[in-house]
Each structure stands twice: as C-alpha cells, then as structure tokens.
PDB file of C-alpha atoms in Angstrom:
ATOM      1  CA  MET U   1       0.000   0.000   0.000  1.00 31.00           C
ATOM      2  CA  ARG U   2       1.233   3.492  -0.813  1.00 38.00           C
ATOM      3  CA  ASP U   3       2.220   5.849   1.983  1.00 39.00           C
ATOM      4  CA  TYR U   4       0.040   8.930   1.510  1.00 41.00           C
ATOM      5  CA  SER U   5       0.991  10.545   4.798  1.00 43.00           C
ATOM      6  CA  LEU U   6       2.785  13.602   3.443  1.00 49.00           C
ATOM      7  CA  ASN U   7       1.394  14.413   0.022  1.00 59.00           C
ATOM      8  CA  PRO U   8      -0.999  11.854  -1.440  1.00 72.00           C
ATOM      9  CA  PRO U   9      -0.317  11.672  -5.177  1.00 72.00           C
ATOM     10  CA  SER U  10      -2.827  11.434  -7.947  1.00 73.00           C
ATOM     11  CA  LEU U  11      -4.369   8.032  -8.505  1.00 74.00           C
ATOM     12  CA  ARG U  12      -4.075   8.504 -12.271  1.00 72.00           C
ATOM     13  CA  ASP U  13      -1.477   9.175 -14.912  1.00 79.00           C
ATOM     14  CA  ASP U  14      -3.724  11.950 -16.273  1.00 87.00           C
ATOM     15  CA  PRO U  15      -4.706  13.929 -13.146  1.00 91.00           C
ATOM     16  CA  ASP U  16      -7.544  16.413 -13.060  1.00 94.00           C
ATOM     17  CA  ALA U  17      -6.269  20.003 -13.425  1.00 95.00           C
ATOM     18  CA  LEU U  18      -7.745  21.188 -10.110  1.00 96.00           C
ATOM     19  CA  GLY U  19      -8.260  17.848  -8.377  1.00 96.00           C
ATOM     20  CA  HIS U  20      -4.822  16.473  -9.096  1.00 95.00           C
ATOM     21  CA  ARG U  21      -4.658  14.825  -5.656  1.00 95.00           C
ATOM     22  CA  ARG U  22      -8.266  13.607  -5.521  1.00 96.00           C
ATOM     23  CA  VAL U  23     -11.672  14.244  -7.031  1.00 97.00           C
ATOM     24  CA  PHE U  24     -14.390  13.558  -4.479  1.00 98.00           C
ATOM     25  CA  ALA U  25     -17.973  13.132  -5.674  1.00 98.00           C
ATOM     26  CA  VAL U  26     -20.129  14.468  -2.845  1.00 98.00           C
ATOM     27  CA  ILE U  27     -23.706  13.179  -2.988  1.00 96.00           C
ATOM     28  CA  GLY U  28     -26.623  14.767  -1.153  1.00 94.00           C
ATOM     29  CA  PRO U  29     -30.370  15.354  -1.446  1.00 94.00           C
ATOM     30  CA  SER U  30     -31.491  18.100  -3.830  1.00 94.00           C
ATOM     31  CA  THR U  31     -33.126  19.874  -0.864  1.00 94.00           C
ATOM     32  CA  ASN U  32     -29.830  20.074   1.052  1.00 96.00           C
ATOM     33  CA  THR U  33     -28.164  23.506   1.156  1.00 97.00           C
ATOM     34  CA  ILE U  34     -25.619  22.856   3.941  1.00 98.00           C
ATOM     35  CA  VAL U  35     -23.421  19.945   2.852  1.00 98.00           C
ATOM     36  CA  GLN U  36     -21.765  21.632  -0.102  1.00 97.00           C
ATOM     37  CA  PRO U  37     -20.571  24.804   1.696  1.00 97.00           C
ATOM     38  CA  ASP U  38     -19.659  22.826   4.823  1.00 97.00           C
ATOM     39  CA  MET U  39     -17.412  20.405   2.983  1.00 97.00           C
ATOM     40  CA  GLU U  40     -15.727  23.149   0.994  1.00 97.00           C
ATOM     41  CA  LEU U  41     -14.378  24.455   4.309  1.00 95.00           C
ATOM     42  CA  PHE U  42     -12.184  21.363   4.731  1.00 93.00           C
ATOM     43  CA  ARG U  43     -11.050  20.846   1.151  1.00 94.00           C
ATOM     44  CA  PRO U  44      -7.246  20.700   0.855  1.00 94.00           C
ATOM     45  CA  ARG U  45      -5.472  22.165  -2.142  1.00 93.00           C
ATOM     46  CA  GLY U  46      -5.481  19.707  -5.025  1.00 95.00           C
ATOM     47  CA  VAL U  47      -8.770  18.126  -3.939  1.00 96.00           C
ATOM     48  CA  THR U  48     -12.109  19.020  -5.542  1.00 97.00           C
ATOM     49  CA  ASN U  49     -15.666  18.293  -4.432  1.00 98.00           C
ATOM     50  CA  ALA U  50     -17.963  17.477  -7.339  1.00 97.00           C
ATOM     51  CA  TYR U  51     -21.418  17.891  -5.792  1.00 96.00           C
ATOM     52  CA  ARG U  52     -24.160  15.653  -7.202  1.00 95.00           C
ATOM     53  CA  ASP U  53     -27.699  15.533  -5.862  1.00 93.00           C
ATOM     54  CA  ILE U  54     -30.451  12.987  -5.319  1.00 93.00           C
ATOM     55  CA  TYR U  55     -33.781  14.353  -6.480  1.00 92.00           C
ATOM     56  CA  VAL U  56     -36.267  14.667  -3.620  1.00 90.00           C
ATOM     57  CA  GLU U  57     -39.350  16.836  -3.242  1.00 87.00           C
ATOM     58  CA  ASP U  58     -39.656  19.098  -0.208  1.00 84.00           C
ATOM     59  CA  PRO U  59     -42.783  18.051   1.685  1.00 75.00           C
ATOM     60  CA  ALA U  60     -45.248  20.621   2.969  1.00 68.00           C
ATOM     61  CA  ALA U  61     -45.194  18.915   6.357  1.00 65.00           C
ATOM     62  CA  LEU U  62     -43.320  16.069   7.999  1.00 72.00           C
ATOM     63  CA  SER U  63     -44.338  13.524  10.605  1.00 75.00           C
ATOM     64  CA  ASP U  64     -42.577  10.429  11.851  1.00 79.00           C
ATOM     65  CA  ALA U  65     -44.165   8.309   9.101  1.00 80.00           C
ATOM     66  CA  ALA U  66     -43.633  10.955   6.418  1.00 76.00           C
ATOM     67  CA  PHE U  67     -40.008  11.312   7.415  1.00 75.00           C
ATOM     68  CA  GLN U  68     -39.463   7.593   6.986  1.00 78.00           C
ATOM     69  CA  ASP U  69     -41.236   7.640   3.627  1.00 79.00           C
ATOM     70  CA  GLY U  70     -39.065  10.537   2.473  1.00 75.00           C
ATOM     71  CA  ALA U  71     -35.903   8.760   3.583  1.00 77.00           C
ATOM     72  CA  ALA U  72     -36.999   5.702   1.618  1.00 80.00           C
ATOM     73  CA  LYS U  73     -37.436   7.858  -1.496  1.00 83.00           C
ATOM     74  CA  ILE U  74     -33.944   9.281  -1.032  1.00 84.00           C
ATOM     75  CA  SER U  75     -32.596   5.743  -0.759  1.00 78.00           C
ATOM     76  CA  ALA U  76     -34.481   4.751  -3.918  1.00 83.00           C
ATOM     77  CA  GLY U  77     -32.922   7.657  -5.828  1.00 86.00           C
ATOM     78  CA  MET U  78     -29.409   6.802  -4.737  1.00 89.00           C
ATOM     79  CA  ALA U  79     -28.578   4.456  -7.625  1.00 89.00           C
ATOM     80  CA  GLU U  80     -29.371   7.095 -10.260  1.00 91.00           C
ATOM     81  CA  ALA U  81     -27.365   9.718  -8.360  1.00 93.00           C
ATOM     82  CA  LEU U  82     -24.401   7.355  -8.251  1.00 94.00           C
ATOM     83  CA  ARG U  83     -24.603   6.750 -11.990  1.00 93.00           C
ATOM     84  CA  THR U  84     -24.533  10.510 -12.512  1.00 94.00           C
ATOM     85  CA  ALA U  85     -21.681  10.990 -10.048  1.00 95.00           C
ATOM     86  CA  VAL U  86     -19.300   8.530 -11.700  1.00 96.00           C
ATOM     87  CA  THR U  87     -19.506  10.296 -15.071  1.00 96.00           C
ATOM     88  CA  CYS U  88     -16.956  12.863 -13.795  1.00 96.00           C
ATOM     89  CA  ARG U  89     -14.567   9.979 -13.027  1.00 96.00           C
ATOM     90  CA  PRO U  90     -14.160  10.670  -9.304  1.00 97.00           C
ATOM     91  CA  ASP U  91     -11.572   8.919  -7.188  1.00 97.00           C
ATOM     92  CA  TYR U  92     -13.793   8.580  -4.130  1.00 98.00           C
ATOM     93  CA  LEU U  93     -17.382   9.097  -2.976  1.00 98.00           C
ATOM     94  CA  VAL U  94     -18.640  11.105   0.007  1.00 98.00           C
ATOM     95  CA  LEU U  95     -22.242  10.654   1.127  1.00 97.00           C
ATOM     96  CA  GLY U  96     -23.853  13.898   2.256  1.00 96.00           C
ATOM     97  CA  VAL U  97     -27.098  12.345   3.501  1.00 94.00           C
ATOM     98  CA  SER U  98     -27.144  10.604   6.845  1.00 91.00           C
ATOM     99  CA  ALA U  99     -30.568   9.186   7.755  1.00 91.00           C
ATOM    100  CA  ILE U 100     -30.413   6.303   5.270  1.00 91.00           C
ATOM    101  CA  SER U 101     -26.942   5.275   6.458  1.00 94.00           C
ATOM    102  CA  PHE U 102     -28.207   4.485   9.979  1.00 96.00           C
ATOM    103  CA  VAL U 103     -31.003   2.155   8.831  1.00 93.00           C
ATOM    104  CA  GLY U 104     -30.419  -1.480   9.721  1.00 94.00           C
ATOM    105  CA  GLY U 105     -27.559  -0.772  12.087  1.00 96.00           C
ATOM    106  CA  ARG U 106     -23.984  -1.636  11.247  1.00 97.00           C
ATOM    107  CA  ASP U 107     -24.965  -4.581   9.055  1.00 97.00           C
ATOM    108  CA  GLY U 108     -27.412  -2.447   7.082  1.00 95.00           C
ATOM    109  CA  CYS U 109     -24.793   0.207   6.436  1.00 96.00           C
ATOM    110  CA  ASP U 110     -22.204  -2.380   5.421  1.00 97.00           C
ATOM    111  CA  ALA U 111     -24.706  -3.797   2.901  1.00 95.00           C
ATOM    112  CA  PHE U 112     -25.366  -0.281   1.582  1.00 94.00           C
ATOM    113  CA  ILE U 113     -21.632   0.278   1.062  1.00 96.00           C
ATOM    114  CA  ARG U 114     -21.325  -3.029  -0.789  1.00 95.00           C
ATOM    115  CA  ASP U 115     -24.167  -1.946  -3.084  1.00 93.00           C
ATOM    116  CA  VAL U 116     -22.443   1.391  -3.751  1.00 94.00           C
ATOM    117  CA  ASN U 117     -19.200  -0.367  -4.559  1.00 95.00           C
ATOM    118  CA  ALA U 118     -20.990  -2.767  -6.914  1.00 93.00           C
ATOM    119  CA  ILE U 119     -22.541   0.137  -8.819  1.00 92.00           C
ATOM    120  CA  THR U 120     -19.492   2.410  -8.937  1.00 95.00           C
ATOM    121  CA  GLY U 121     -16.383   0.384  -8.153  1.00 96.00           C
ATOM    122  CA  LEU U 122     -15.488   3.142  -5.663  1.00 97.00           C
ATOM    123  CA  ASP U 123     -15.157   3.404  -1.912  1.00 97.00           C
ATOM    124  CA  ILE U 124     -17.342   5.818   0.058  1.00 97.00           C
ATOM    125  CA  SER U 125     -17.404   7.694   3.348  1.00 98.00           C
ATOM    126  CA  VAL U 126     -20.804   7.725   5.039  1.00 98.00           C
ATOM    127  CA  GLY U 127     -21.863   9.863   7.980  1.00 98.00           C
ATOM    128  CA  SER U 128     -22.978   7.060  10.278  1.00 98.00           C
ATOM    129  CA  ILE U 129     -19.652   5.225  10.247  1.00 98.00           C
ATOM    130  CA  ALA U 130     -17.659   8.452  10.181  1.00 98.00           C
ATOM    131  CA  THR U 131     -19.421   9.819  13.263  1.00 98.00           C
ATOM    132  CA  ALA U 132     -19.076   6.564  15.190  1.00 98.00           C
ATOM    133  CA  GLN U 133     -15.379   6.275  14.356  1.00 98.00           C
ATOM    134  CA  ALA U 134     -14.786   9.941  15.216  1.00 98.00           C
ATOM    135  CA  LEU U 135     -16.400   9.442  18.631  1.00 98.00           C
ATOM    136  CA  GLN U 136     -14.320   6.320  19.217  1.00 98.00           C
ATOM    137  CA  ALA U 137     -11.128   8.142  18.203  1.00 97.00           C
ATOM    138  CA  MET U 138     -11.916  10.813  20.790  1.00 97.00           C
ATOM    139  CA  GLY U 139     -12.425   8.236  23.522  1.00 97.00           C
ATOM    140  CA  ALA U 140     -16.202   8.548  23.888  1.00 98.00           C
ATOM    141  CA  ARG U 141     -18.320   5.663  25.137  1.00 98.00           C
ATOM    142  CA  ARG U 142     -21.505   7.271  26.476  1.00 98.00           C
ATOM    143  CA  ILE U 143     -23.007   9.910  24.216  1.00 98.00           C
ATOM    144  CA  ALA U 144     -26.001  12.137  23.557  1.00 98.00           C
ATOM    145  CA  VAL U 145     -27.451  12.709  20.079  1.00 98.00           C
ATOM    146  CA  LEU U 146     -29.024  15.770  18.472  1.00 98.00           C
ATOM    147  CA  SER U 147     -30.934  15.329  15.220  1.00 98.00           C
ATOM    148  CA  PRO U 148     -33.490  17.070  12.992  1.00 96.00           C
ATOM    149  CA  TYR U 149     -35.275  13.714  12.781  1.00 94.00           C
ATOM    150  CA  TYR U 150     -38.282  12.098  14.407  1.00 93.00           C
ATOM    151  CA  GLU U 151     -38.352   9.290  16.968  1.00 94.00           C
ATOM    152  CA  THR U 152     -38.121   6.340  14.564  1.00 92.00           C
ATOM    153  CA  ALA U 153     -35.053   7.748  12.811  1.00 93.00           C
ATOM    154  CA  ASN U 154     -33.422   8.502  16.159  1.00 96.00           C
ATOM    155  CA  ALA U 155     -34.036   4.872  17.127  1.00 96.00           C
ATOM    156  CA  ASN U 156     -32.017   3.881  14.046  1.00 96.00           C
ATOM    157  CA  VAL U 157     -29.180   6.127  15.221  1.00 97.00           C
ATOM    158  CA  LYS U 158     -29.237   4.583  18.695  1.00 98.00           C
ATOM    159  CA  ARG U 159     -29.108   1.069  17.278  1.00 97.00           C
ATOM    160  CA  PHE U 160     -26.243   1.949  14.949  1.00 98.00           C
ATOM    161  CA  MET U 161     -24.183   3.588  17.687  1.00 98.00           C
ATOM    162  CA  GLY U 162     -24.803   0.585  19.912  1.00 98.00           C
ATOM    163  CA  ASP U 163     -23.385  -1.668  17.209  1.00 98.00           C
ATOM    164  CA  TYR U 164     -20.178   0.395  17.508  1.00 98.00           C
ATOM    165  CA  GLY U 165     -20.095   0.091  21.283  1.00 98.00           C
ATOM    166  CA  LEU U 166     -21.440   3.587  21.896  1.00 98.00           C
ATOM    167  CA  GLU U 167     -24.303   3.984  24.352  1.00 98.00           C
ATOM    168  CA  VAL U 168     -26.794   6.750  23.576  1.00 98.00           C
ATOM    169  CA  VAL U 169     -27.791   8.013  27.015  1.00 98.00           C
ATOM    170  CA  ARG U 170     -30.313  10.553  25.687  1.00 98.00           C
ATOM    171  CA  ASP U 171     -31.309  12.198  22.450  1.00 98.00           C
ATOM    172  CA  ILE U 172     -33.300  15.115  21.097  1.00 98.00           C
ATOM    173  CA  PRO U 173     -35.205  14.848  17.796  1.00 97.00           C
ATOM    174  CA  LEU U 174     -35.974  18.374  16.595  1.00 97.00           C
ATOM    175  CA  ARG U 175     -38.869  17.093  14.436  1.00 95.00           C
ATOM    176  CA  CYS U 176     -38.238  19.531  11.592  1.00 94.00           C
ATOM    177  CA  THR U 177     -41.301  20.195   9.466  1.00 90.00           C
ATOM    178  CA  SER U 178     -39.673  19.878   6.031  1.00 90.00           C
ATOM    179  CA  TRP U 179     -36.331  18.924   4.494  1.00 92.00           C
ATOM    180  CA  THR U 180     -35.471  22.553   3.765  1.00 94.00           C
ATOM    181  CA  ASN U 181     -36.531  23.690   7.245  1.00 95.00           C
ATOM    182  CA  ILE U 182     -33.709  21.602   8.676  1.00 96.00           C
ATOM    183  CA  ALA U 183     -31.316  24.226   7.300  1.00 97.00           C
ATOM    184  CA  ARG U 184     -33.350  26.973   8.975  1.00 97.00           C
ATOM    185  CA  VAL U 185     -33.074  25.799  12.575  1.00 98.00           C
ATOM    186  CA  SER U 186     -31.773  28.760  14.566  1.00 97.00           C
ATOM    187  CA  GLU U 187     -28.495  28.776  16.419  1.00 97.00           C
ATOM    188  CA  ALA U 188     -30.387  29.656  19.605  1.00 98.00           C
ATOM    189  CA  THR U 189     -32.455  26.477  19.274  1.00 98.00           C
ATOM    190  CA  LEU U 190     -29.336  24.390  18.726  1.00 98.00           C
ATOM    191  CA  ILE U 191     -27.534  25.920  21.714  1.00 98.00           C
ATOM    192  CA  GLU U 192     -30.540  25.233  23.941  1.00 98.00           C
ATOM    193  CA  ALA U 193     -30.632  21.622  22.725  1.00 98.00           C
ATOM    194  CA  LEU U 194     -26.917  21.088  23.294  1.00 98.00           C
ATOM    195  CA  LYS U 195     -27.184  22.360  26.855  1.00 98.00           C
ATOM    196  CA  ALA U 196     -30.194  20.124  27.492  1.00 98.00           C
ATOM    197  CA  LEU U 197     -28.278  17.100  26.223  1.00 98.00           C
ATOM    198  CA  ASP U 198     -25.175  17.748  28.309  1.00 98.00           C
ATOM    199  CA  GLY U 199     -24.491  16.156  31.657  1.00 98.00           C
ATOM    200  CA  PRO U 200     -21.766  14.449  33.690  1.00 98.00           C
ATOM    201  CA  ASP U 201     -23.000  11.049  32.511  1.00 98.00           C
ATOM    202  CA  ILE U 202     -21.928  11.539  28.862  1.00 98.00           C
ATOM    203  CA  ASP U 203     -18.519  11.782  27.212  1.00 98.00           C
ATOM    204  CA  ALA U 204     -19.566  13.539  23.986  1.00 98.00           C
ATOM    205  CA  ILE U 205     -22.445  14.863  21.907  1.00 98.00           C
ATOM    206  CA  ALA U 206     -23.035  13.809  18.304  1.00 98.00           C
ATOM    207  CA  GLN U 207     -25.100  15.837  15.830  1.00 98.00           C
ATOM    208  CA  VAL U 208     -26.597  13.972  12.894  1.00 98.00           C
ATOM    209  CA  GLY U 209     -28.581  15.221   9.902  1.00 97.00           C
ATOM    210  CA  THR U 210     -26.440  16.718   7.150  1.00 97.00           C
ATOM    211  CA  ASN U 211     -28.708  19.701   6.408  1.00 97.00           C
ATOM    212  CA  LEU U 212     -28.382  20.945   9.985  1.00 97.00           C
ATOM    213  CA  SER U 213     -25.761  23.701  10.162  1.00 94.00           C
ATOM    214  CA  MET U 214     -23.496  22.676  13.041  1.00 97.00           C
ATOM    215  CA  VAL U 215     -19.873  22.659  11.834  1.00 97.00           C
ATOM    216  CA  ARG U 216     -18.900  25.938  13.490  1.00 96.00           C
ATOM    217  CA  LEU U 217     -21.292  25.743  16.434  1.00 98.00           C
ATOM    218  CA  ALA U 218     -20.096  22.266  17.404  1.00 98.00           C
ATOM    219  CA  ALA U 219     -16.534  23.580  17.589  1.00 97.00           C
ATOM    220  CA  GLU U 220     -17.622  26.496  19.764  1.00 97.00           C
ATOM    221  CA  ALA U 221     -19.721  24.242  21.995  1.00 98.00           C
ATOM    222  CA  GLU U 222     -16.691  22.110  22.813  1.00 98.00           C
ATOM    223  CA  LYS U 223     -15.232  25.151  24.570  1.00 97.00           C
ATOM    224  CA  TRP U 224     -18.169  25.760  26.902  1.00 96.00           C
ATOM    225  CA  LEU U 225     -19.210  22.150  27.381  1.00 98.00           C
ATOM    226  CA  GLY U 226     -15.667  20.886  27.882  1.00 97.00           C
ATOM    227  CA  LYS U 227     -16.191  17.715  25.844  1.00 98.00           C
ATOM    228  CA  PRO U 228     -16.251  16.634  22.198  1.00 98.00           C
ATOM    229  CA  VAL U 229     -19.168  17.768  20.053  1.00 98.00           C
ATOM    230  CA  VAL U 230     -19.061  15.993  16.698  1.00 98.00           C
ATOM    231  CA  ALA U 231     -20.947  17.468  13.734  1.00 98.00           C
ATOM    232  CA  ILE U 232     -21.717  14.846  11.106  1.00 98.00           C
ATOM    233  CA  ASN U 233     -20.500  16.906   8.138  1.00 98.00           C
ATOM    234  CA  THR U 234     -17.168  17.468   9.877  1.00 98.00           C
ATOM    235  CA  ALA U 235     -16.885  13.776  10.701  1.00 98.00           C
ATOM    236  CA  THR U 236     -17.783  12.644   7.182  1.00 98.00           C
ATOM    237  CA  TYR U 237     -15.189  14.795   5.459  1.00 98.00           C
ATOM    238  CA  TRP U 238     -12.609  13.960   8.135  1.00 98.00           C
ATOM    239  CA  HIS U 239     -13.237  10.296   7.378  1.00 98.00           C
ATOM    240  CA  ALA U 240     -12.888  10.877   3.633  1.00 98.00           C
ATOM    241  CA  LEU U 241      -9.601  12.725   4.090  1.00 97.00           C
ATOM    242  CA  ARG U 242      -8.124  10.112   6.398  1.00 97.00           C
ATOM    243  CA  ALA U 243      -9.342   7.235   4.192  1.00 97.00           C
ATOM    244  CA  ASN U 244      -7.412   8.806   1.317  1.00 96.00           C
ATOM    245  CA  GLY U 245      -4.246   9.351   3.327  1.00 95.00           C
ATOM    246  CA  PHE U 246      -4.643  13.096   3.928  1.00 95.00           C
ATOM    247  CA  LEU U 247      -3.442  14.204   7.341  1.00 92.00           C
ATOM    248  CA  ASP U 248      -4.361  17.863   6.812  1.00 86.00           C
ATOM    249  CA  GLN U 249      -5.609  19.478  10.016  1.00 89.00           C
ATOM    250  CA  PHE U 250      -7.792  22.562  10.372  1.00 88.00           C
ATOM    251  CA  ASP U 251      -8.100  24.959  13.304  1.00 91.00           C
ATOM    252  CA  GLY U 252     -11.428  26.498  14.219  1.00 91.00           C
ATOM    253  CA  PHE U 253     -13.575  23.437  13.505  1.00 93.00           C
ATOM    254  CA  GLY U 254     -13.168  21.456  16.694  1.00 95.00           C
ATOM    255  CA  ARG U 255     -10.821  18.865  18.093  1.00 96.00           C
ATOM    256  CA  LEU U 256     -11.612  16.217  15.499  1.00 97.00           C
ATOM    257  CA  MET U 257     -10.177  18.245  12.633  1.00 95.00           C
ATOM    258  CA  SER U 258      -7.325  19.801  14.594  1.00 95.00           C
ATOM    259  CA  GLU U 259      -6.054  16.783  16.564  1.00 95.00           C
ATOM    260  CA  PHE U 260      -7.097  13.505  14.916  1.00 96.00           C
TER     261      PHE U 260
END
C-alpha cells in the first residue's frame, strides 16, 4: 500500500487540473443547502468536491411516518445519483445524507456500502460510520445525540451507535417540518438543545442530519461544554480525508479536525 501521509499523489497518470490529488464526488439530497458549503471548508489544495444531488421533493409537512417515507425515497434515488456521479470519473465518494446510512444498524450500512461499490467500483465515506469512528477516536463511550429527525429515525441512530459500542444516554429529535426547514433551525435552538443534552453522565455529543448547520457551532460548543461535540459533516469529510491518506488538520472546527 502506498504511503500517503505527506502528500498523497494522484491516482491517475492523467490527473484532473484542479483535483490532481483527488476528485471527491459528494452526494446529497437536492433539498440540502448545507453539505456543499460545509465540505468546501475542509477541502485541501489539489482536492475538488464534485457535488451531485439525489432528487427529492420538499414536503409541505413532515411527521414520523412521512419522514421515513421521504428517507426511503432518497434511498431509492441513490442508484441514479451514483450513476450521474461517476460520469466525472471521481476517485472517491462522500455521502452527504445521513438518515439512510443508519437504517439497519452496522450490518445495514455495510450492505449499503457493498451496493455502492458494486454500482461504482469506488469506496465511500458515510456519515454514520464516520461519526461513530470519530467518537471512538476521541475516547467517547456514552453519548447524547441531536438530530433534525423524528423518533423512529433517532431509534435507528441509537441502534447503529450501539453496534459500535457507543451507548446513547439521551437524544433530542428536533422534528423539523420539512427537508429545507432543517437548514433553517436557529443557532439559539441548537444551543438550547446542546445544553439540554449535556451532563456528567456523557462523554460527547453527536449531531446527525447533514442539512443541519453545526460545523462551526459544534466547535464552539466544545469550549463551553468541555467535551467533544461531533458534527456529522465534519466527521464525514474527516473520514474521507483520512481514508485517502490526507493528514491535513484545520483549526477552528473542533478537536476532530485539529487533533485527529
């Protein structure tokens, strides 16, 4: 295996002009406005993010059942999005939608990754695994979870984290009323939720839901909570960088990106 620790080279003899180190295809729902700008924050020189979306309609209202139905539609549109993504000849895939990656626990996610590989021939970073591995790297065992989801989706998150040896002590589902409204949750609401989740009985807080804007707030919250706060978009791109041999670190986005 090549040593990519200092300056990972191109995977090709004919490298992309701007993505000469890597071209990442970043895949997210068409209603998502947060993933693309978030992941640009962490992009090293010589790496490009080719954003490709999964078509999904924005519902007028969400409920627990409607949320699950919408997630199923996103999952159903994944194959077509992958076929579109590979036309730019990316080196690696980054999944910018999280709810579907928690379904079925660890085994369900592993099966999803196998399906992606069968369609594309490429490896992929997904938010569920990335967040779990980030929490493990930071020494967390007992955690709290903040999501824009409803109860059933949060139950999927709890099961998945349990499969990775992480106990979810408590969680808050924000029950957002549409896919686009996830991006409109106020910072004040998020701060209140983080404080409600905190306690001496947890080691860290994880935020899931890729359209929830938490990259900067999670980093700030670590300062006043005194423990790791892992935003899923940060974790997913961190995982993609490390999986490709990039050791680039970034200040201002929390301990995960600056220390691990």
